[in-house]
mmCIF file of C-alpha atoms and ligand atoms in Angstrom:
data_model
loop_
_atom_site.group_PDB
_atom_site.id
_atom_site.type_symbol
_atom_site.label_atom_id
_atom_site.label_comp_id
_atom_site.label_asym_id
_atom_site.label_seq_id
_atom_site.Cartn_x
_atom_site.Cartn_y
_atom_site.Cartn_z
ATOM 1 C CA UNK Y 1 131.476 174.687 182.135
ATOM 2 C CA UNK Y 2 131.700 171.861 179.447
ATOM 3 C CA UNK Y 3 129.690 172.445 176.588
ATOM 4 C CA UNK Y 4 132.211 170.169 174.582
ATOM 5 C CA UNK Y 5 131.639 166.586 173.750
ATOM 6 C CA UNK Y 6 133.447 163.265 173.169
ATOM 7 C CA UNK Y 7 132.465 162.192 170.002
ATOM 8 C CA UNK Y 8 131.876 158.555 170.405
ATOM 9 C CA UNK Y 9 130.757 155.995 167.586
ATOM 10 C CA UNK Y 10 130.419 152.826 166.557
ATOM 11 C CA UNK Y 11 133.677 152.126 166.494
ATOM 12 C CA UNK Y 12 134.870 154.093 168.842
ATOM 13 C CA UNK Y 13 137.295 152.728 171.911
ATOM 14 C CA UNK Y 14 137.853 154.335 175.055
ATOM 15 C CA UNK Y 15 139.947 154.070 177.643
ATOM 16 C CA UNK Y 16 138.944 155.877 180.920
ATOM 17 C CA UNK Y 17 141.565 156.988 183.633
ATOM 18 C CA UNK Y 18 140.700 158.141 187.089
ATOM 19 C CA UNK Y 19 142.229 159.741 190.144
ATOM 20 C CA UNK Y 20 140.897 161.234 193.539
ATOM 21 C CA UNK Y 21 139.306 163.970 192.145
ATOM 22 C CA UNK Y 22 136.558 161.624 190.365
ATOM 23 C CA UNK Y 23 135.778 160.967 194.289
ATOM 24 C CA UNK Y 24 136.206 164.397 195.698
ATOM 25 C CA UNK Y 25 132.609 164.945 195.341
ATOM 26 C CA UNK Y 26 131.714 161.405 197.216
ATOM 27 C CA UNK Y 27 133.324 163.555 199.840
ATOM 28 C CA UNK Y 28 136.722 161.919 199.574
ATOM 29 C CA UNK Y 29 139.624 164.078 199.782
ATOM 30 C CA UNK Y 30 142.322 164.236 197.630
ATOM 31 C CA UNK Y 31 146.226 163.127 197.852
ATOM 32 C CA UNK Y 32 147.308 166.413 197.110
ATOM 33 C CA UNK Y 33 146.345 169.967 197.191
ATOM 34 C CA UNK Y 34 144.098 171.394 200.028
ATOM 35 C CA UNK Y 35 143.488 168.795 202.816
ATOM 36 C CA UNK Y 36 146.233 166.878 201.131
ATOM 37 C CA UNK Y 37 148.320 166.311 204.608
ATOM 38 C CA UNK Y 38 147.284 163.855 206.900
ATOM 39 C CA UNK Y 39 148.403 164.054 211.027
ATOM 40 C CA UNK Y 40 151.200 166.628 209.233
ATOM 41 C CA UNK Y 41 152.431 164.228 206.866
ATOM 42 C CA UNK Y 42 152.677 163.996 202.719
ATOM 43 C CA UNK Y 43 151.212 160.773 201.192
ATOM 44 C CA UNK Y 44 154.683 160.077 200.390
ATOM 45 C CA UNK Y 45 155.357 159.838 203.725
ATOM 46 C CA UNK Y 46 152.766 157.036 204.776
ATOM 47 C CA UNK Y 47 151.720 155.343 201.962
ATOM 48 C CA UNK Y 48 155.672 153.386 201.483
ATOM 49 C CA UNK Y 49 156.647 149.619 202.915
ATOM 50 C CA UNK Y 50 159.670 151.612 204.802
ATOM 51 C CA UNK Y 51 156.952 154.032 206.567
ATOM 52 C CA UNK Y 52 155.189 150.386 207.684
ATOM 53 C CA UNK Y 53 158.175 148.979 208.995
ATOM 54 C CA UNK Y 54 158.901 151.762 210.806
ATOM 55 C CA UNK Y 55 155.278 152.617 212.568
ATOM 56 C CA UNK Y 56 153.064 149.895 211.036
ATOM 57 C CA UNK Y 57 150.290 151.113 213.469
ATOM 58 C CA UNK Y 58 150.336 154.636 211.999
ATOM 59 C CA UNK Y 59 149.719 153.352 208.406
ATOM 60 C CA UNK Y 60 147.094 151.215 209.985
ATOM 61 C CA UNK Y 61 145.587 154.091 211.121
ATOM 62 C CA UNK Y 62 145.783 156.098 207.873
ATOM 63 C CA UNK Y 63 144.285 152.982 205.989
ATOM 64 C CA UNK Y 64 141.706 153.096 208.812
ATOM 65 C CA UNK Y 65 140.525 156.759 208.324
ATOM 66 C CA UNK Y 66 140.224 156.196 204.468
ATOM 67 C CA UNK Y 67 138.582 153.204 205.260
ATOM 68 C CA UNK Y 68 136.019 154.771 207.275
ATOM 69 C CA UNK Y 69 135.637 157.782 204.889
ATOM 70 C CA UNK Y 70 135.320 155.336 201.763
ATOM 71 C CA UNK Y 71 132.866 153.090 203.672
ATOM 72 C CA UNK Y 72 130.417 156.085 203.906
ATOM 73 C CA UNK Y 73 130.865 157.333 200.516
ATOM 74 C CA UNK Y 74 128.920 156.510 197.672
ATOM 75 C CA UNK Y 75 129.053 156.761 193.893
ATOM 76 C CA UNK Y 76 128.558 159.954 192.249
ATOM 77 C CA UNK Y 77 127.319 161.559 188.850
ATOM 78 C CA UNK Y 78 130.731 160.779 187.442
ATOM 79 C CA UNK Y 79 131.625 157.600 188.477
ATOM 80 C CA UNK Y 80 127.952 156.321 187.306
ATOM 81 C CA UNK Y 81 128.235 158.150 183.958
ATOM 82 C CA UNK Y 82 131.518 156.401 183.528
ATOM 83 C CA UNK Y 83 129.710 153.019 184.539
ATOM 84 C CA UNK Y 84 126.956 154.206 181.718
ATOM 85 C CA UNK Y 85 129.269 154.943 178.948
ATOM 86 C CA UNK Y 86 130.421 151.197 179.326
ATOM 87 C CA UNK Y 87 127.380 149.663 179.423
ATOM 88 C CA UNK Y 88 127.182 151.031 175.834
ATOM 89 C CA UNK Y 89 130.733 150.258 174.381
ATOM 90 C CA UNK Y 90 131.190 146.985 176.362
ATOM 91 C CA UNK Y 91 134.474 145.181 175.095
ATOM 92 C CA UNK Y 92 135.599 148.642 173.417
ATOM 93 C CA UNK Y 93 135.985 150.202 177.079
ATOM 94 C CA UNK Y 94 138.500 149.947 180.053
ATOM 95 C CA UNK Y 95 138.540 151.655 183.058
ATOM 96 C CA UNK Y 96 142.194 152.062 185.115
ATOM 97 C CA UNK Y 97 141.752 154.028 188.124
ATOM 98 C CA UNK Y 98 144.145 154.778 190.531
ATOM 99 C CA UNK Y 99 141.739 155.320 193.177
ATOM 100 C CA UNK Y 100 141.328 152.440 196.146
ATOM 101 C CA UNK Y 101 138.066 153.438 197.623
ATOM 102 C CA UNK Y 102 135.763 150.806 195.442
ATOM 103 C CA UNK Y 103 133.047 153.478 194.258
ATOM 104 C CA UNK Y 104 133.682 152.923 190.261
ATOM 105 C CA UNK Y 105 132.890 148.717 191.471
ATOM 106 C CA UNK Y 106 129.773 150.399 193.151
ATOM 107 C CA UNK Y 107 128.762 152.575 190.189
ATOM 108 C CA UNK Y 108 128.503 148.920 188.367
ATOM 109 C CA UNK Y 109 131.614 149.363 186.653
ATOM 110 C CA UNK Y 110 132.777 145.982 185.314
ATOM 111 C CA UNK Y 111 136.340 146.665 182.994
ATOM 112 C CA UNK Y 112 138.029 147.988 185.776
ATOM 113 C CA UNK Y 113 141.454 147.798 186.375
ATOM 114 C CA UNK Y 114 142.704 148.503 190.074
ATOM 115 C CA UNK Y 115 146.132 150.019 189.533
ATOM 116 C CA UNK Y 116 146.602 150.932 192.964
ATOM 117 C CA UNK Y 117 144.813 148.002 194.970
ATOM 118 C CA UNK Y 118 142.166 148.375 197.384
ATOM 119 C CA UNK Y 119 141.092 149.384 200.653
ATOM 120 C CA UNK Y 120 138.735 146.677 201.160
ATOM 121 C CA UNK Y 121 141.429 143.842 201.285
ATOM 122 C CA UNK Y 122 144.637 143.010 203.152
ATOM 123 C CA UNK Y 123 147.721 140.668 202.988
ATOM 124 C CA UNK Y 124 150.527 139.298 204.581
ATOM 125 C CA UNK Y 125 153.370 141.780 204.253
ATOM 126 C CA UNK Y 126 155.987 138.912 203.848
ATOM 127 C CA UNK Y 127 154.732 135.629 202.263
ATOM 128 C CA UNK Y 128 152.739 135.199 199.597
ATOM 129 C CA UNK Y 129 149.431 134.069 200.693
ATOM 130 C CA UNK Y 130 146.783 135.590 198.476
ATOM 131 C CA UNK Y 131 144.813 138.854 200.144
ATOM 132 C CA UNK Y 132 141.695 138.467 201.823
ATOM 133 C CA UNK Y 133 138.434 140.493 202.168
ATOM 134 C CA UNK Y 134 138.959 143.219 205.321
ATOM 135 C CA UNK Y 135 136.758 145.979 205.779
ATOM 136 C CA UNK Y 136 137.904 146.757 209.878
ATOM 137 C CA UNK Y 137 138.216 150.084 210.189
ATOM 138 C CA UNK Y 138 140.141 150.620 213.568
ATOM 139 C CA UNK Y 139 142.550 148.491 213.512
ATOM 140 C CA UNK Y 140 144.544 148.486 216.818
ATOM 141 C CA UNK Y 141 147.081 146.912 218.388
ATOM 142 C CA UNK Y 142 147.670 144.230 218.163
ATOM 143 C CA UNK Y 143 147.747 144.470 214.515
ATOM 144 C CA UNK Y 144 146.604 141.828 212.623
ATOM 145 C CA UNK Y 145 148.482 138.894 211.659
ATOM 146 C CA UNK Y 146 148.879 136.090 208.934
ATOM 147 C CA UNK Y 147 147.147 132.887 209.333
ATOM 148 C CA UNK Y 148 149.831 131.466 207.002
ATOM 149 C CA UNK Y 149 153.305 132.693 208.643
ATOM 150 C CA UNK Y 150 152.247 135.051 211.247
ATOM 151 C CA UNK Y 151 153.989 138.037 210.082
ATOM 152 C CA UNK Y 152 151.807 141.485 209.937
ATOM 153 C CA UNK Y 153 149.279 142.156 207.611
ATOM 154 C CA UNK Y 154 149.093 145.359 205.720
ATOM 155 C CA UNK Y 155 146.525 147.145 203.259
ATOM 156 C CA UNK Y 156 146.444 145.402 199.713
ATOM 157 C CA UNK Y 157 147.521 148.466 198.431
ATOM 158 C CA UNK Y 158 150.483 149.407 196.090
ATOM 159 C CA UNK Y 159 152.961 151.838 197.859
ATOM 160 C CA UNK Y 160 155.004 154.529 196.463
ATOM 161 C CA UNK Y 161 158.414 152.663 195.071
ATOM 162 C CA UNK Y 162 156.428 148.449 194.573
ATOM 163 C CA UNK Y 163 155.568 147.269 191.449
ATOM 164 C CA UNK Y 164 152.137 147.649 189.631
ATOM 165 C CA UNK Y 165 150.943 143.807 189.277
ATOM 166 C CA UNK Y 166 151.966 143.218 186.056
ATOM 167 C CA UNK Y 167 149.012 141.788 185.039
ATOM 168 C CA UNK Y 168 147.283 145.300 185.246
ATOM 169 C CA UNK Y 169 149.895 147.148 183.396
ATOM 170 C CA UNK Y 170 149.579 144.637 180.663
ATOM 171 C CA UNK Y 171 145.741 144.903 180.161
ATOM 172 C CA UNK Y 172 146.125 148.960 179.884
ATOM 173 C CA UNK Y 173 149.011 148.106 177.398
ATOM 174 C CA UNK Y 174 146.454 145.514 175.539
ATOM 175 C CA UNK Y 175 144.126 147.439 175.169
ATOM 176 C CA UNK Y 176 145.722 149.957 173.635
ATOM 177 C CA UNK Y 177 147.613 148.478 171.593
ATOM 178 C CA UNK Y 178 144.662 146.599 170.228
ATOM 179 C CA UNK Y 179 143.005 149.788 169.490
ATOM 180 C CA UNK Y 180 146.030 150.225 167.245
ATOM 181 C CA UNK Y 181 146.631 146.967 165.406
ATOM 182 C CA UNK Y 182 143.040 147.743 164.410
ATOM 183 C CA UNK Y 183 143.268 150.948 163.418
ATOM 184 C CA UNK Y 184 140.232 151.402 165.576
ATOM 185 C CA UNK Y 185 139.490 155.166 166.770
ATOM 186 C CA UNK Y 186 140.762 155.428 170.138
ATOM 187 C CA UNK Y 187 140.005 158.100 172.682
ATOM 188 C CA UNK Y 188 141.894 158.321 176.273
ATOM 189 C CA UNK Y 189 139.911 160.368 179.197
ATOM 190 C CA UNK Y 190 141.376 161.199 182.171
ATOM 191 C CA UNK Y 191 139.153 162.408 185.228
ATOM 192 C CA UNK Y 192 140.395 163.615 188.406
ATOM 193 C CA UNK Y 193 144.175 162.920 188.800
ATOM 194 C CA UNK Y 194 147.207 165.602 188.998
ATOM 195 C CA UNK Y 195 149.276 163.254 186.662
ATOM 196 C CA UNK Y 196 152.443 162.642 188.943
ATOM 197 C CA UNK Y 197 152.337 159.738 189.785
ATOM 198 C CA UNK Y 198 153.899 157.250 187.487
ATOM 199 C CA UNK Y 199 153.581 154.581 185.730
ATOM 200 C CA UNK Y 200 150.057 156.139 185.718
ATOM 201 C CA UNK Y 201 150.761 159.840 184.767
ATOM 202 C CA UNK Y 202 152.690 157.986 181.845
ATOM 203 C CA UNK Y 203 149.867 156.048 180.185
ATOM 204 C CA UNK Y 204 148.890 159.036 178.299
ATOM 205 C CA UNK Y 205 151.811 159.472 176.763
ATOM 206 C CA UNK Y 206 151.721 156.251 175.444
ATOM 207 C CA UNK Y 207 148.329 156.191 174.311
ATOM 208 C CA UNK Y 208 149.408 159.937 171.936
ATOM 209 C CA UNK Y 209 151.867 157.830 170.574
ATOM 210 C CA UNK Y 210 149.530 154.697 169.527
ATOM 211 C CA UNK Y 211 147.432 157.788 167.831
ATOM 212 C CA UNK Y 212 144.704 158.188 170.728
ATOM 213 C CA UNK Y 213 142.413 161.407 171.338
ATOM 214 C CA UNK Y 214 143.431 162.446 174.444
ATOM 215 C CA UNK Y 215 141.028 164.619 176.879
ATOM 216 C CA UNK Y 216 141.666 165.838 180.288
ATOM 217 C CA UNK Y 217 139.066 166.485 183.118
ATOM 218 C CA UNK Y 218 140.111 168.035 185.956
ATOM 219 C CA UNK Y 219 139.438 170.553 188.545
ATOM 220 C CA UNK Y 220 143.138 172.185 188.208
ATOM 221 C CA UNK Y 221 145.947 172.040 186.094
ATOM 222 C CA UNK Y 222 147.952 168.645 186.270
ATOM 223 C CA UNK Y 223 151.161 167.797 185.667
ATOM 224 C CA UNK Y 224 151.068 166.189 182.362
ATOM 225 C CA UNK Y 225 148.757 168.076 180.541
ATOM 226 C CA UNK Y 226 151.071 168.737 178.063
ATOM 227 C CA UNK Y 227 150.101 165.801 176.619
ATOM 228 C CA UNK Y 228 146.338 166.023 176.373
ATOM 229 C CA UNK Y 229 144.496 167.491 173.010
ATOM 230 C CA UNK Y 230 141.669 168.751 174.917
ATOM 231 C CA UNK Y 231 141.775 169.835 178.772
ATOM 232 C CA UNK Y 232 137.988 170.579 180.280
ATOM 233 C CA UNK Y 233 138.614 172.478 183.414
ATOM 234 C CA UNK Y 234 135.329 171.846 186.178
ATOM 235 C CA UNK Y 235 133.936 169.438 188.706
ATOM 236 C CA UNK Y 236 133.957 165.713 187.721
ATOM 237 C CA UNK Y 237 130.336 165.201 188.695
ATOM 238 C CA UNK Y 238 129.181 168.063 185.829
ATOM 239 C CA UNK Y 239 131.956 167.855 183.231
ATOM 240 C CA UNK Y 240 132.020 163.933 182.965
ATOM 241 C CA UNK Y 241 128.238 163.442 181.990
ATOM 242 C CA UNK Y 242 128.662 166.124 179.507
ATOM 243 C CA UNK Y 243 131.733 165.071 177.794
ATOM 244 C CA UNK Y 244 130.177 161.233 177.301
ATOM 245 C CA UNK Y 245 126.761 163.004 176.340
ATOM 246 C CA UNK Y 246 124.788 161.708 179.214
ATOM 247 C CA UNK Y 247 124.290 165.533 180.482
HETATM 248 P P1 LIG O 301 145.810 163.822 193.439
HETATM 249 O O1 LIG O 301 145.316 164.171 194.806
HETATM 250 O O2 LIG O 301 147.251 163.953 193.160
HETATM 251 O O3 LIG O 301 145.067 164.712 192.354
HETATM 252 C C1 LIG O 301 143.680 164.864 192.330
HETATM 253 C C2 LIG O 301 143.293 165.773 191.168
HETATM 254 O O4 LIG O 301 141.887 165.852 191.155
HETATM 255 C C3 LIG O 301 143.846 167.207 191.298
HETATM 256 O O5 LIG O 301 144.552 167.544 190.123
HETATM 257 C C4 LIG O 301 142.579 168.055 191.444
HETATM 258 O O6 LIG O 301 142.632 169.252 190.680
HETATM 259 C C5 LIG O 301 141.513 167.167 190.855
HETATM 260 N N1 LIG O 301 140.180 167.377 191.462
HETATM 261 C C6 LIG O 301 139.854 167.722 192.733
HETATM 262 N N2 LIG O 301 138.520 167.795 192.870
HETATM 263 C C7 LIG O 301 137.991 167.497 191.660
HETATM 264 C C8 LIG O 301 136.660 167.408 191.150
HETATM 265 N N3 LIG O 301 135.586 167.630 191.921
HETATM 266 N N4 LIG O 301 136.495 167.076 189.848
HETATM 267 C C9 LIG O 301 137.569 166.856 189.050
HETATM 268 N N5 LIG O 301 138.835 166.927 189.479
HETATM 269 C C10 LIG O 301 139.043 167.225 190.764
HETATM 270 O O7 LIG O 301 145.273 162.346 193.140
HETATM 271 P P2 LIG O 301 145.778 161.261 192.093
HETATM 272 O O8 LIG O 301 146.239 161.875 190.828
HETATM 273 O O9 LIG O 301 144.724 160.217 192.036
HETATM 274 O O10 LIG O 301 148.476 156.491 195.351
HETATM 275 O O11 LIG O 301 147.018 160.665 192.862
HETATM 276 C C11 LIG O 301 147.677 159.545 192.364
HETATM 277 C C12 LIG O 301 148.122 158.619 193.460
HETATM 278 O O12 LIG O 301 148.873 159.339 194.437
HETATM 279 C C13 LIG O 301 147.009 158.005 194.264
HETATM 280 O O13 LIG O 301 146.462 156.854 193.655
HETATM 281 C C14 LIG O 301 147.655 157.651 195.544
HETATM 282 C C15 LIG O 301 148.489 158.891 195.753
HETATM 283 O O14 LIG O 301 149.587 158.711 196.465
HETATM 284 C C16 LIG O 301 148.506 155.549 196.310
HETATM 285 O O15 LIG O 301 147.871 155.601 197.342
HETATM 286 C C17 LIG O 301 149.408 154.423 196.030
HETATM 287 ZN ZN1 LIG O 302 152.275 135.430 205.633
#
């Protein structure tokens, strides 16, 4: 269990990245490992615009179940320690997560960065009206539809092979790199993701470079963790408040 601790000072900034596993405790399971497979098939396999134009009312359906799990959840001791820690640093924090299921918003987390999207809104899967608020959770057909052009909506979520919005990649990068112009001490944390899924998995990499202290929490091993200084293997919901010395 951790008995090691972030040192975090005055001028400390950190940057906090998060994955399912920060949720897995909420009672949300994770993309991969056990219980990764849904009706048989891999993440990859539902969560992509060509798996929506083929079945659109089977990725409804997935959407629906996470919706319905996420709606029940609530914020744990990790997410709320992560909520705590920024409280304290204010403008010298970020959070990024990848996760859609809104529990760091929940926690009272404020910096937070959306990478993925969320469940809690759709959008038109053609034109570019702006997404709306949608919390339905069994959506059948008929599916819904866009007030604007009447094509089909879909989950306001990025799919494997879109685009990040740029506008999120760029406040990561800002940060960051405003750490560095400053020659500010800058730690990167990442809690709960198996670090293969890019540009994500990458952002590590780039904070090393920019001369960050990186740590890893995580229930397993992940994919990069080559590139992490210090890798705390354990449960979010016990390692996290330790590490940011609210234990
Ligand atoms: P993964 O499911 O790939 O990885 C979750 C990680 O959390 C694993 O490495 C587990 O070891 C770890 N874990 C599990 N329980 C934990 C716990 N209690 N405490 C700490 N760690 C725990 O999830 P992500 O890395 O988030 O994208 O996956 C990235 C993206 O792939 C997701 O955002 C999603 C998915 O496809 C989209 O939906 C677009
Ligand atoms: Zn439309």
């Amino acid at each position: 269990m951790a008995t090691e601790r972030i040192s975090i000072d005055a001028g400390t900034r950190l940057i906090v990245l998060t994955g399912a596993g920060i949720s897995a405790e909420s009672g949300l399971a994770t993309f991969r490992g056990a219980g990764g497979l849904w009706e048989g098939s891999r993440v990859e396999d539902v969560a992509t615009p060509e798996a929506f134009e083929a079945d659109p009312e089977r990725v409804w359906r997935f959407y629906g179940a996470r919706r319905a799990g996420a709606g029940a959840a609530g914020p744990n001791r990790a997410h709320l320690a992560v909520a705590e820690i920024e409280a304290r640093l204010g403008d010298r924090f970020l959070l990024a997560t990848q996760n859609v299921d809104g529990l760091h918003g929940l926690a009272g987390s404020r910096r937070l960065v959306e990478l993925h999207g969320s469940l809690w809104r759709s959008r038109c899967s053609r034109c570019e009206a702006p997404p709306v608020e949608d919390r339905v959770v069994d959506v059948a057909p008929p599916l819904p539809a866009c007030d604007a052009c009447g094509s089909l909506m879909r989950p306001d979520i990025v799919w494997f092979g879109e685009m990040l919005d740029p506008a999120h990649e760029w406040a990561v990068r800002r940060f960051l790199k405003a750490a560095g112009v400053a020659g500010a001490r800058l730690v990167f944390l990442a809690i709960g993701t198996s670090g293969n899924v890019h540009p994500a998995a990458g952002y590590v990499r780039y904070a090393k470079d920019l001369g960050a202290e990186t740590w890893l929490a995580n229930a397993d091993e992940a994919a990069n963790a080559r590139w992490f200084d210090h890798v705390v293997t354990g449960p979010a919901t016990s390692v996290v408040p330790a590490l940011l010395g609210l234990g």
